[in-house]
CSV table of C-alpha atoms in Angstrom, one decimal:
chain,number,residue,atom,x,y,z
A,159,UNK,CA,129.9,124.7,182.9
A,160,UNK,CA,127.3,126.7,184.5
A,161,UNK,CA,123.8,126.9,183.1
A,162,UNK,CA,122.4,130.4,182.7
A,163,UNK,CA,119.2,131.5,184.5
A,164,UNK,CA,116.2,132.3,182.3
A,165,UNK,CA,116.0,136.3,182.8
A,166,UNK,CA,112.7,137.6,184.3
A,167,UNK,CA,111.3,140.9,183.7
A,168,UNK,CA,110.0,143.0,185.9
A,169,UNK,CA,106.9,142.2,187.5
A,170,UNK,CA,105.9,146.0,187.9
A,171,UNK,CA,106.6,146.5,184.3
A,172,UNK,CA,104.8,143.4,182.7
A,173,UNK,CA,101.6,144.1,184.9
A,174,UNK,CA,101.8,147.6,183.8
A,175,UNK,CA,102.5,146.7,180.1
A,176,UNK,CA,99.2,143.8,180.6
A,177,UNK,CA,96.5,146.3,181.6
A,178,UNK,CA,97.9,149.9,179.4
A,179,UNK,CA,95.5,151.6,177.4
A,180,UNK,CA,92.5,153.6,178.8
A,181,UNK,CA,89.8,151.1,178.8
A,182,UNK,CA,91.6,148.0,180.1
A,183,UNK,CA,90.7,148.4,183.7
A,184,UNK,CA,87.6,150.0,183.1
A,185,UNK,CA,86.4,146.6,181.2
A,186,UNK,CA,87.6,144.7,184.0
A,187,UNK,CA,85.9,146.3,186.6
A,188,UNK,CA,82.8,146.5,184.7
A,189,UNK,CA,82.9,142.6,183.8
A,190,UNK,CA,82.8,141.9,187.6
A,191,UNK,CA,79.0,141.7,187.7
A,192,UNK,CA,79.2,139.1,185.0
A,193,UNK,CA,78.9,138.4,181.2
A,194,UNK,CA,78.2,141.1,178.8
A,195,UNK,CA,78.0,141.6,175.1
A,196,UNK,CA,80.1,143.6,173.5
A,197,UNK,CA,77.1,146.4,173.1
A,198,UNK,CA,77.1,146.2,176.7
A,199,UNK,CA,80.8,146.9,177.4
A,200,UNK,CA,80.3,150.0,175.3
A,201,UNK,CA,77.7,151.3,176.7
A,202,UNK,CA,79.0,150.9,180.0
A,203,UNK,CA,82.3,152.9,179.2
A,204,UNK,CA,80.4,155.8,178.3
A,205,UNK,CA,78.5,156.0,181.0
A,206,UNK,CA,80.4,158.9,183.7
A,207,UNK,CA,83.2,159.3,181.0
A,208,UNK,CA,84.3,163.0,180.7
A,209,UNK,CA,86.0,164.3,177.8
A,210,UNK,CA,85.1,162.6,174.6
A,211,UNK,CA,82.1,160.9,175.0
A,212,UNK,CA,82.5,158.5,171.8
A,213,UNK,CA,84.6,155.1,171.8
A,214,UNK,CA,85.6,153.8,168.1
A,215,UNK,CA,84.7,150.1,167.6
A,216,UNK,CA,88.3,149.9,166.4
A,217,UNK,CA,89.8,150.6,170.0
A,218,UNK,CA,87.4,148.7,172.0
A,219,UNK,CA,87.6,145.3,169.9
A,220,UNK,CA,91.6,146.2,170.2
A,221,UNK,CA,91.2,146.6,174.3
A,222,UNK,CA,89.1,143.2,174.2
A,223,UNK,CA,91.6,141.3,172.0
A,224,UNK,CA,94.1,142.3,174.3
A,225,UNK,CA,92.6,141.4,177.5
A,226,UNK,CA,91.6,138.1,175.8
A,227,UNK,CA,95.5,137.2,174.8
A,228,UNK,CA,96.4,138.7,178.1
A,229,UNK,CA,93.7,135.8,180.4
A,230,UNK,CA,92.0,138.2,182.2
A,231,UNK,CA,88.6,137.9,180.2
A,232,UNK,CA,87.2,135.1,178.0
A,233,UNK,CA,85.3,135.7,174.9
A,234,UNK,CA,82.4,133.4,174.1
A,235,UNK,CA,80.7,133.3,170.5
A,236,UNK,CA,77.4,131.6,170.2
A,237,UNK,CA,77.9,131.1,166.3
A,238,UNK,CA,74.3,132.6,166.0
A,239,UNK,CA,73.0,135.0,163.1
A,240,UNK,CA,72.8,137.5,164.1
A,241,UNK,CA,76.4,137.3,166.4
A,242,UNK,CA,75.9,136.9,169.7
A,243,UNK,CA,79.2,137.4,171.6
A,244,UNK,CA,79.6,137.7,175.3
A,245,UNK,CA,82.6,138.4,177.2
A,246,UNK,CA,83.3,137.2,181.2
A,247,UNK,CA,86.3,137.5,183.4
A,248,UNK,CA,88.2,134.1,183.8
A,249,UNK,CA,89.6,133.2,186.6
A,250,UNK,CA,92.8,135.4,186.2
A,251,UNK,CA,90.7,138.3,185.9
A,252,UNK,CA,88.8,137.8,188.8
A,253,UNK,CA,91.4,137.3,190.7
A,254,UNK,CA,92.4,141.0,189.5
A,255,UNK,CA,89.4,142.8,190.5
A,256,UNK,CA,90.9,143.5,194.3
A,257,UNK,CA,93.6,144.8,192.7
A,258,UNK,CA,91.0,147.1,190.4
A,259,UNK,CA,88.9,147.8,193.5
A,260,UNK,CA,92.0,148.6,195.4
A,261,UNK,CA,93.1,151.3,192.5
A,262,UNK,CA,89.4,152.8,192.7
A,263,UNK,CA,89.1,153.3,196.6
A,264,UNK,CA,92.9,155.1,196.2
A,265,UNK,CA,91.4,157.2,193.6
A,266,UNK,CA,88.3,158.1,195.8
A,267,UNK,CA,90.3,158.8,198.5
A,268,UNK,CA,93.3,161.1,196.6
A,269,UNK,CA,92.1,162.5,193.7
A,270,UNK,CA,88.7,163.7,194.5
A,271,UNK,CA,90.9,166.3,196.6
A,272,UNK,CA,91.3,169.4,195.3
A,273,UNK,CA,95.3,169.6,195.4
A,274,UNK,CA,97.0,173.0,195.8
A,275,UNK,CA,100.0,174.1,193.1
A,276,UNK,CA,101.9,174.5,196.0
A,277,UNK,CA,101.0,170.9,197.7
A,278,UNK,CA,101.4,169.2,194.0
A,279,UNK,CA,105.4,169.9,193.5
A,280,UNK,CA,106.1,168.2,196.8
């Protein structure tokens, strides 16, 4: 009788399934300089955003939450009225910022090209 190896899933697809949703990296990288409230976070994603200029409270306390269950950032409530919660990278997370810098210095490099029709279907 043979015991049967726990399957693993791919690595590739559980990193991308960790850190889906538009705002996930962004929080990341944006955490790197430290704490910040939730306010903070906010503000911070609306900064050089282009499109819609408006995030919902709903969607970023989801992103948070996730990133929370996920490790990467830690959520600290100072059981104060009025609330005072703060949010920091853990060590998981910081030990994803390369891998966010990484991602941005690709983007700088590749996409601030202008990319002909031509060039694209390649």
């Amino acid at each position: 009788m043979t015991k049967a190896l726990p399957t693993r899933s791919c690595p590739v697809a559980a990193f991308q399934k960790m850190i889906s949703g538009k705002y996930k990296l962004r929080i990341v990288w944006d955490l790197k300089d430290g704490p910040r409230r939730y306010g903070e976070i906010r503000s911070g994603l609306l900064r050089g955003s282009s499109g819609s200029a408006e995030i919902t409270p709903r969607v970023l306390s989801r992103e948070l939450k996730a990133l929370t269950t996920s490790g990467l950032i830690d959520r600290k409530d100072f059981g104060e009225v009025p609330p005072k919660v703060e949010y920091r990278l853990t060590r998981k997370g910081k030990s994803f910022v390369p891998v966010v810098a990484a991602i941005r210095e690709w983007g700088e490099r590749h996409l601030g090209e202008t990319v002909a029709p031509a060039d694209a279907a390649e």
